[in-house]
Each structure stands twice: as structure tokens, then as C-alpha cells.
Amino acid sequence: MNLTLKIWRQAGPKATGEMVTYPVSGISEDMSFLEMLDVLNEQLNARGEEPIAFDSDCREGICGMCGLMISGKAHGPEVTTTCQLHMRSFSDGDEITIEPWRADAFPVIKDLVVDRSSFDRIIQAGGFISANTGSAPEAHSVPVPKPKADRSFMAAACIGCGACVAACPNASGMLFLGAKITHLGELPQGQPERDARVVNMLTQHDDEGFGGCTNIGECSSACPKEIPLDVINQLNKDLRHALAHGE
Amino acid sequence: MATNTLPVTGKPRPASARRTTVFMKLLMALSGALFVFYVLVHMYGNLKIFGGVEAFDEYALHLRTILMPILPFGGFLWLFRALLVVALVAHAWSAFYLWSRARGARTTRYVAKEAAKATLKSRMMRWGGVALLLFLVWHLLQFTILKFNVGPEAAGDSAGKLVISSFQVWWVVLIYLLALVALGMHLWHGVWSASQTLGWTSSARSRRTAKSVATVIALVTAIGFALPPLAILFGIVKG
Ligand code: SF4
Ligand code: FES
């Protein structure tokens, strides 16, 4: 396959960036999107040019590091992560635009790499439960109803990739936040901190500069883990309860 | 890529549920709910014009005599109007707050961005809302505050006659129809959005219900409001 790539190049956090066009050839459709970028970087290296900086870690769709905006879609045209996207989803001769996630809460570090530690700070603000350390508790001592366990597990599938923020017209982090709230709030272990959790995590979310949700649903359709919009409903509901409890 | 241990950023502030973006959304949803109730009642009242000018004027009079010996003449109406003004301020204020946050949340735009779910109705909430606000000013000036008559017939003190005379003018009808399109779209996304904000849509089924209810309310309101002006313009209802 021969492709034309338009890629955002930015030398550093403060530098001004621009779109640069690179033709690539000899791409196999079995390559992943990141392998395709590796091929381009080899060519850039051989020419003595600065390779394109992009993030990746597991390359198997579970760590959430590899988010890219591909021709206007977060993680590209399939419901998956960029590392699990294959070149067979594109056609020979395609022109592909590649941009970093755009949100002021995710500042660009270099080229396509953004700093998502605002998500970590949101987790720090309340994404935990209090439990005694020591030997593992007896598994059946705290029963969890199956539907709740399922919903919690569904929400726990969030890998914190940030595609929801990238796709949202408001650059809101509420799908991510809602996933965390639902994940812990469905379980008995998450109950003691429930009210404080939603208030603290939401306050951190707002302070990081994410926008507010207007229930459009772009996040959920961009999410590689198919987190549904109803986790935002859960977030709203938990906040309403926290309000009623005087938090 | 390795990242540093988390740096502390920003000034820590005491967290309070009242100072979150979701609280602003709740304000917007609740004030919006009052407006939904209000437009439905208003739409129903307008249909009285099909009973003739007398029926319409009588209805207008009744609105002023609700709870009458307890409240003075027009008392209930004024209380309700005050409530609507408070709701309008809350609705618009929370909207502008969230709007400006969203602008600040992405100062560098995408070169290419494709929408998967955003629809015209959800994208037009903000500009459509501004359009509705402008229309509201015009509408209140025309029928409540100045009561100016742009139509061919004398209206005197009769609200019904003023309505009949005004809607014989095509451009007045056009302004109303445009406003109704804006209102319908606003309600269509707004009712669903408010259900989600109030935490009523936790299952796929309740989400579908909320969307259907939103569609029905939007259609009923827009059509119900459009009937009187059209009937008057085409001479089906006469003074
Ligand atoms: S909710 Fe989905 S899109 Fe958002 S961070 Fe989690 S996995 Fe990524
Ligand atoms: S590199 Fe881990 S999810 Fe893509």
C-alpha cells in the first residue's frame, strides 16, 4: 500500500506545531497502525530526520497509551485502540491525517505525544477504596449481586486512553470519570467513600480544565472499550445523591 | 514513555458538590423542566383561538383570576412570571458557563474532526438557545409588553384580536415558524439531555424511553404552536 500521511509535528510543549506531509510506500495491510508509523520512522532515521514521537506500550489494546486522532476519528475508523488498528482498514492511496488528542487538559509534549496525567490526578482524588491490608479476605464474606458485578466489570474495562475526551466537542472527561464512578460505586467495597468520591473526583476533573458534558455521545462511540453513555448518567445521579447528603 | 510522579498542580480548593459542572447541569435540567411544563401549557392555551376570540380572551382572563380571593387579580400570573424569570436566568447562566468552559477546554482545534454521534439538534443547542432568547424578546414585546399590532385589523384591548390580526401578516408567521423549528430541536435534545443529567437513564431501555418522550414532546409542542398562526394566515380562523 502507498499512503500519504499528514502528521502533526511539534518539537516540544511550548513550540508551535504544524502539519507535515509524508508519503509512505510498501505498507502491508497486516501491519498495525503503529507498525506503519515505525516504518515511516525508520525511513526518517535513515534520512537523518527527527522521527515522529508517538506513545505506545502494550501494543495489545490494554494499556491505553497509544491514542491518536486518525483522520478525525479517535483511534481511527474501528472500535479499537490505535495499536490494534490494522492497515487493512485503509485503502491504497488514502490520505490519512494524524493528530494528537486535543484538549487543554492533555497538553502536547512532543509531536503526537500528550500528557494524560490529569487522568491520574482524577484517580488520585477518589478512585480508591479503603481496605485493611494483610491476608486476602475470604472471597465470599462480601457477597456481590451478579448484575452489579457485571456492570462494575463493564465500567472497569476503561483503560484511561482519553479517546472520550479527544472525541468530545466539549473536551469533557466525563465518560472516563463516569466509568470510574460506576466501577467502584456498584460494589459494596466502594460504598463508604461513595459521596466524597464523586465530589472529589469531579472537582479534580473540573479543575484540570475538562469541559462539561452536554450528552452528545461522541465519547461512547469513540471508546475502544465501548463504555456506554449511562456511566455519565450514574455520575450525575451519584452527584445528586451527594448533594442531597450535604456533601 | 515514562511520566514523572504526579506534580501537584493548581490551588487545592475545598470540594463541594455545589461547585461542580454537574451541579450547573442540574440547574440547567431543572430550569429546563419548568420551561417544558410552561410551553406545554402555553401551547394548550393558544389552541383556544380555535374556539374564537371570546374563548381566547376568556382564557386569558382566567389566567389572571387563578387563586383569586387569596391572591389579587393577576397575582398568580405575576408569581409565575417571576418564577420563569428566575428559571431563565439559571438556564442561560449555566449554559454560558458550560459554553465558556468548553471553549477553554480545547483551545487548539483539530485539523480534521469527524462526528460520529453529534446531530444537528445536539450541535444547535447553544446557538439555537441564543436564537430562542432573541425570539423571546421579540415575542414578549409583540404580545405582552408593547402589544404592537402589525396586522391589518384593529385589536383594541382584546388579546385574541391582536393574535388574529398579527398572524395575518406572512412574515410574522414566518418568524414564528422559524422559532418553532428552533424550539422543537432544543426540546428534542434538551428533554433527553435533562433525563440523563437527572440520572434517569441508567439502562438501554430507559434511554430509549427518554429519547422517545423527547421526540414526542418536541413534535407536540412545535405542531401545537404552529397550528394557530397557520390557521389564521390561511383564513381558517377569523376574527
Ligand atoms: S472511557 Fe473509553 S475512551 Fe474514555 S478513557 Fe476509558 S477506555 Fe478510553
Ligand atoms: S499500546 Fe497499549 S493500548 Fe495501545
XYZ file of C-alpha atoms and ligand atoms in Angstrom:
498
model
C 0.000 0.000 0.000
C 1.076 3.547 -0.669
C -0.234 6.243 1.610
C 0.031 9.963 2.161
C 0.291 10.863 5.832
C -0.317 14.316 7.222
C 1.184 14.360 10.659
C 1.302 16.954 13.414
C 4.899 17.849 14.219
C 5.700 19.841 17.309
C 9.219 19.987 18.731
C 8.244 20.492 22.358
C 5.498 21.554 24.761
C 5.975 25.262 24.069
C 6.902 25.039 20.382
C 4.381 25.855 17.698
C 3.443 22.865 15.652
C 2.365 22.280 12.064
C 1.052 19.534 9.824
C 3.767 17.896 7.712
C 3.053 15.603 4.758
C 4.935 12.290 4.405
C 4.423 9.773 1.636
C 4.967 6.151 2.734
C 5.145 3.128 0.489
C 5.402 -0.618 0.887
C 2.926 -0.852 3.734
C 1.409 -4.291 4.260
C -2.231 -4.430 5.196
C -1.363 -6.828 8.027
C 0.668 -4.162 9.774
C -0.825 -2.369 12.718
C -1.161 1.382 12.529
C 1.778 1.791 14.891
C 3.951 -0.563 12.820
C 3.154 1.600 9.844
C 4.451 4.596 11.811
C 7.522 2.540 12.774
C 8.217 2.009 9.072
C 7.971 5.737 8.464
C 10.281 6.438 11.413
C 12.906 4.013 10.035
C 12.843 5.949 6.795
C 13.127 9.255 8.645
C 16.027 7.877 10.688
C 17.804 6.705 7.549
C 17.458 10.207 6.121
C 18.778 11.706 9.333
C 15.475 13.390 10.153
C 13.876 13.517 13.574
C 11.498 10.522 13.934
C 7.887 11.102 14.863
C 7.230 10.815 18.582
C 4.162 8.785 19.459
C 3.135 6.829 22.518
C 2.672 3.104 22.866
C 3.323 0.467 25.433
C 1.493 -2.869 25.405
C 0.514 -2.830 21.727
C -2.260 -5.222 22.605
C -5.097 -2.857 23.427
C -4.962 -2.911 27.215
C -2.782 -0.080 28.449
C -4.370 2.951 26.826
C -1.137 4.693 25.853
C -1.474 4.757 22.101
C -4.302 7.192 21.370
C -4.101 9.102 18.076
C -6.638 11.147 16.203
C -6.723 9.424 12.817
C -8.468 11.343 10.030
C -10.746 12.987 12.570
C -11.611 9.842 14.495
C -10.180 8.876 17.859
C -8.258 5.581 17.404
C -9.278 5.596 13.745
C -12.224 4.053 11.942
C -12.656 0.854 14.006
C -13.842 0.358 17.578
C -10.410 -0.474 18.946
C -7.179 1.110 20.102
C -4.672 2.558 17.643
C -2.247 -0.312 18.309
C -4.933 -2.840 17.416
C -5.988 -0.987 14.301
C -4.690 -2.675 11.166
C -3.834 -1.169 7.850
C -6.481 -3.318 6.147
C -8.960 -0.750 7.469
C -7.470 1.667 4.932
C -7.138 1.558 1.173
C -4.176 2.048 -1.104
C -3.716 5.712 -1.937
C -5.506 7.008 1.164
C -4.573 10.306 2.688
C -4.516 9.982 6.482
C -4.358 12.879 8.939
C -2.740 12.062 12.264
C -3.075 14.435 15.187
C -2.544 14.230 18.925
C -5.509 14.308 21.321
C -6.644 17.913 21.503
C -7.621 19.070 24.959
C -6.032 21.700 27.136
C -6.059 19.166 29.973
C -3.880 16.904 27.773
C -1.013 19.228 26.761
C 1.174 18.085 23.878
C 4.642 17.001 24.973
C 6.052 16.333 21.508
C 4.531 15.572 18.096
C 1.741 13.085 18.836
C 2.521 12.518 22.497
C 0.257 14.150 25.064
C 0.478 14.285 28.826
C -2.525 12.494 30.330
C -1.508 12.790 33.965
C -4.646 14.875 34.562
C -6.434 11.498 34.465
C -4.054 10.159 37.111
C -4.814 13.124 39.329
C -8.534 12.475 38.952
C -7.962 8.876 40.067
C -5.839 10.117 42.949
C -8.668 12.368 44.086
C -11.015 9.479 44.754
C -10.527 6.412 42.600
C -9.747 4.141 45.528
C -11.402 2.209 48.340
C -10.254 1.823 51.898
C -9.443 -1.747 52.872
C -7.405 -3.363 55.568
C -4.144 -4.751 54.343
C -2.957 -8.161 55.405
C -4.022 -11.548 54.225
C -6.603 -11.745 51.457
C -10.160 -11.669 52.797
C -12.405 -14.691 52.395
C -13.880 -14.338 48.909
C -17.461 -14.952 49.952
C -17.532 -12.731 53.004
C -18.934 -9.779 51.000
C -21.496 -11.036 48.510
C -21.859 -9.025 45.278
C -25.054 -9.493 43.235
C -24.258 -10.712 39.712
C -25.810 -7.754 37.806
C -23.815 -5.303 39.910
C -20.627 -7.279 39.446
C -21.248 -7.302 35.691
C -21.876 -3.570 35.484
C -18.854 -2.832 37.623
C -16.727 -5.054 35.426
C -18.051 -3.407 32.275
C -17.038 0.006 33.650
C -13.699 -1.324 34.876
C -12.782 -2.131 31.277
C -11.862 1.542 30.794
C -8.154 1.763 30.026
C -7.876 5.517 30.526
C -6.841 6.130 26.942
C -8.510 9.535 26.695
C -10.313 8.912 23.394
C -13.554 10.066 25.027
C -12.006 13.455 25.792
C -10.448 13.660 22.343
C -13.755 12.963 20.601
C -15.953 15.147 22.809
C -16.904 18.542 21.330
C -16.620 19.934 24.875
C -13.359 18.090 25.657
C -15.093 16.652 28.689
C -13.629 13.771 30.655
C -16.953 12.566 31.951
C -17.080 9.178 30.235
C -13.781 8.277 31.854
C -14.910 9.730 35.173
C -18.322 8.068 34.940
C -16.636 4.727 34.263
C -14.572 5.063 37.435
C -17.574 6.174 39.499
C -19.662 3.239 38.228
C -16.845 0.748 38.603
C -16.402 1.444 42.320
C -19.959 2.560 43.115
C -21.541 -0.740 42.070
C -19.514 -2.726 44.599
C -20.063 -2.986 48.364
C -16.398 -2.085 48.879
C -16.983 1.248 47.139
C -19.806 2.412 49.377
C -18.037 4.097 52.346
C -16.400 6.764 50.157
C -19.162 6.976 47.583
C -20.373 10.569 48.166
C -16.927 12.005 48.792
C -15.560 10.165 45.759
C -17.895 11.713 43.229
C -17.445 15.223 44.630
C -13.660 14.996 44.871
C -13.090 13.341 41.519
C -15.468 15.701 39.760
C -13.843 18.730 41.390
C -10.454 17.493 40.188
C -11.901 16.872 36.704
C -13.223 20.426 36.569
C -10.016 21.936 37.960
C -7.952 20.137 35.317
C -9.824 22.172 32.715
C -12.003 19.496 31.119
C -15.310 20.732 29.710
C -18.795 19.826 30.906
C -20.856 17.091 29.268
C -23.766 18.059 27.023
C -24.923 14.474 26.399
C -23.939 14.261 22.765
C -22.469 10.764 22.868
C -19.300 11.190 20.793
C -17.266 9.768 23.699
C -19.049 6.481 23.847
C -18.818 5.847 20.120
C -15.097 6.620 20.175
C -14.394 4.435 23.212
C -12.334 1.344 22.307
C -13.829 -0.461 25.294
C -17.410 0.515 24.383
C -18.152 2.137 27.740
C -21.818 3.178 27.432
C -23.159 6.661 28.000
C -25.108 5.514 31.043
C -21.977 5.741 33.198
C -22.340 9.523 32.855
C -25.913 9.137 33.991
C -24.518 7.268 37.008
C -22.035 10.058 37.670
C -24.848 12.626 37.576
C -27.011 10.501 39.837
C -24.221 9.987 42.359
C -23.588 13.722 42.421
C -27.275 14.381 43.008
C -27.222 11.946 45.931
C -24.080 13.549 47.309
C -25.841 16.937 47.106
C -28.835 15.536 48.971
C -26.478 14.155 51.625
C -24.955 17.603 52.024
C -21.507 16.946 50.532
C 7.004 6.775 27.545
C 7.807 7.237 31.193
C 5.998 10.014 33.007
C 7.040 11.745 36.213
C 5.451 11.193 39.568
C 2.394 13.385 39.786
C 3.204 17.017 40.287
C 0.762 18.984 42.401
C -0.997 21.478 40.175
C -3.394 24.294 40.795
C -4.589 25.584 44.122
C -6.396 22.960 46.125
C -9.909 24.076 46.933
C -12.464 22.578 49.274
C -14.540 20.212 47.180
C -18.244 20.865 47.238
C -20.950 19.300 45.114
C -22.389 22.764 44.541
C -19.296 23.957 42.746
C -19.071 21.334 40.049
C -20.003 21.327 36.392
C -22.574 18.618 37.077
C -24.322 20.947 39.520
C -24.549 23.505 36.722
C -26.058 20.836 34.508
C -28.614 20.018 37.204
C -29.552 23.699 37.349
C -29.986 23.669 33.602
C -32.050 20.483 33.642
C -34.391 21.645 36.396
C -34.982 25.096 34.953
C -35.461 23.435 31.579
C -38.080 21.113 33.064
C -40.069 24.146 34.235
C -39.932 25.555 30.711
C -41.127 22.275 29.228
C -44.151 22.387 31.535
C -44.691 26.047 30.684
C -44.524 25.691 26.895
C -46.969 22.789 27.011
C -49.493 24.863 28.983
C -48.879 27.878 26.748
C -49.370 25.754 23.648
C -52.627 24.389 25.005
C -53.833 27.916 25.783
C -53.044 29.095 22.259
C -55.278 26.410 20.818
C -58.217 28.255 22.453
C -58.108 30.596 19.480
C -59.841 27.828 17.520
C -62.841 28.452 19.813
C -62.935 32.088 18.690
C -61.763 35.405 20.078
C -64.124 35.257 23.072
C -62.904 31.849 24.196
C -59.302 33.040 23.901
C -59.910 36.268 25.831
C -61.845 34.413 28.484
C -58.939 32.013 28.924
C -56.554 34.951 29.217
C -58.812 36.428 31.885
C -58.952 33.136 33.771
C -55.188 33.025 33.939
C -55.411 36.266 35.894
C -58.057 35.061 38.304
C -56.388 31.806 39.415
C -56.418 31.567 43.251
C -58.319 34.819 43.227
C -59.620 35.825 46.511
C -56.414 34.618 48.116
C -54.239 36.448 45.585
C -55.129 39.759 43.923
C -56.163 39.935 40.253
C -53.234 38.801 38.122
C -51.341 37.777 41.251
C -50.769 34.149 40.289
C -49.688 35.153 36.811
C -47.088 37.553 38.158
C -45.770 34.990 40.637
C -45.445 32.513 37.825
C -43.712 35.064 35.635
C -41.243 35.798 38.417
C -40.501 32.089 38.682
C -39.950 31.907 34.922
C -37.510 34.805 35.032
C -35.511 33.084 37.772
C -35.507 29.870 35.751
C -34.448 31.739 32.616
C -31.519 33.334 34.404
C -30.439 29.945 35.814
C -30.811 28.254 32.430
C -28.912 30.869 30.457
C -26.257 31.403 33.097
C -25.422 27.698 33.394
C -25.444 27.438 29.590
C -22.974 30.278 29.141
C -20.814 28.939 31.944
C -20.566 25.481 30.350
C -20.123 27.018 26.923
C -17.170 29.110 28.002
C -15.642 26.116 29.812
C -15.921 24.043 26.655
C -14.197 26.781 24.661
C -11.366 26.889 27.157
C -11.073 23.103 27.250
C -9.860 22.855 23.638
C -8.038 25.957 22.511
C -6.153 24.165 19.714
C -8.642 22.758 17.237
C -8.344 19.631 15.144
C -7.340 19.963 11.517
C -9.683 17.057 10.746
C -12.556 16.025 13.012
C -15.396 13.725 12.168
C -18.533 13.481 14.235
C -19.966 10.045 14.890
C -22.962 10.847 17.048
C -23.424 14.603 17.137
C -26.587 15.587 15.336
C -27.823 18.906 14.134
C -30.119 19.136 17.140
C -27.373 18.479 19.672
C -24.954 20.866 17.965
C -27.540 23.601 17.742
C -28.328 23.649 21.472
C -26.177 26.690 22.082
C -26.799 28.816 19.015
C -30.400 27.584 18.925
C -30.740 28.661 22.540
C -29.419 32.107 21.688
C -31.905 32.290 18.801
C -34.716 31.354 21.169
C -33.615 34.045 23.583
C -33.769 36.672 20.830
C -37.141 35.367 19.734
C -38.382 35.567 23.315
C -37.554 39.264 23.438
C -39.415 39.893 20.187
C -42.359 37.743 21.291
C -42.743 39.461 24.669
C -42.527 42.893 23.062
C -45.129 41.943 20.490
C -47.738 40.285 22.686
C -47.037 41.169 26.320
C -45.121 44.380 26.843
C -45.774 46.755 23.927
C -48.632 44.828 22.323
C -47.913 46.404 18.966
C -50.168 45.423 16.144
C -48.508 44.927 12.759
C -51.615 43.415 11.225
C -54.467 44.917 9.255
C -57.254 44.694 11.863
C -57.945 46.792 14.946
C -57.373 44.870 18.140
C -58.382 47.232 20.913
C -57.846 45.575 24.310
C -58.524 42.092 23.071
C -55.579 39.686 23.137
C -57.467 37.368 20.787
C -57.979 40.100 18.197
C -54.323 41.096 18.416
C -53.328 37.484 17.728
C -55.676 37.188 14.755
C -54.569 40.487 13.280
C -50.847 39.779 13.751
C -50.816 36.356 12.168
C -52.457 37.620 9.007
C -49.019 39.026 8.179
C -46.870 36.426 6.426
C -43.510 37.476 7.839
C -44.837 37.338 11.385
C -45.903 33.745 10.739
C -42.500 33.019 9.204
C -40.654 34.304 12.279
C -42.835 32.081 14.453
C -42.320 29.010 12.327
C -38.554 29.501 12.386
C -38.654 29.925 16.157
C -40.692 26.732 16.416
C -38.087 24.781 14.485
C -35.506 26.075 16.950
C -37.764 25.250 19.890
C -38.526 21.766 18.600
C -34.845 20.932 18.140
C -33.989 22.418 21.533
C -36.634 20.286 23.236
C -35.699 17.199 21.252
C -32.146 17.178 22.535
C -32.970 19.026 25.778
C -35.552 16.631 27.195
C -33.294 13.630 26.605
C -30.306 15.503 27.932
C -32.161 16.568 31.084
C -33.229 12.966 31.755
C -29.608 11.913 31.533
C -28.482 14.751 33.801
C -31.138 13.904 36.368
C -29.873 10.320 36.401
C -32.976 8.667 34.974
C -31.366 6.814 32.102
C -29.372 4.006 33.620
C -30.455 1.246 31.237
C -30.652 0.931 27.474
C -34.427 0.722 27.839
C -34.816 3.878 29.905
C -32.515 5.656 27.465
C -34.761 4.697 24.575
C -37.822 5.827 26.529
C -36.227 9.177 27.323
C -35.413 9.665 23.646
C -38.959 8.806 22.562
C -40.508 11.081 25.181
C -38.207 13.853 23.952
C -39.302 13.307 20.361
C -42.987 13.333 21.304
C -42.712 16.484 23.424
C -40.753 18.248 20.686
C -43.253 17.331 17.980
C -46.386 18.029 20.023
C -45.075 21.422 21.089
C -43.882 22.525 17.671
C -47.017 21.374 15.858
C -49.381 22.614 18.572
C -47.821 26.073 18.440
C -47.744 26.133 14.637
C -51.439 25.380 14.170
C -52.963 28.728 15.277
C -50.690 31.009 13.187
C -51.135 28.825 10.096
C -54.893 28.590 10.554
C -55.087 32.361 10.857
C -52.809 33.024 7.889
C -54.873 30.763 5.657
C -58.134 32.297 6.851
C -59.449 29.179 8.612
C -59.746 31.117 11.865
C -61.165 34.625 11.504
C -61.716 37.420 13.989
S -13.967 5.692 28.795
Fe -13.263 4.629 26.936
S -12.432 6.297 25.675
Fe -12.579 7.115 27.736
S -10.596 6.745 28.685
Fe -11.879 4.970 29.208
S -11.452 3.457 27.600
Fe -10.685 5.427 26.820
S -0.314 0.448 23.181
Fe -1.440 -0.303 24.918
S -3.479 0.027 24.298
Fe -2.378 0.553 22.502
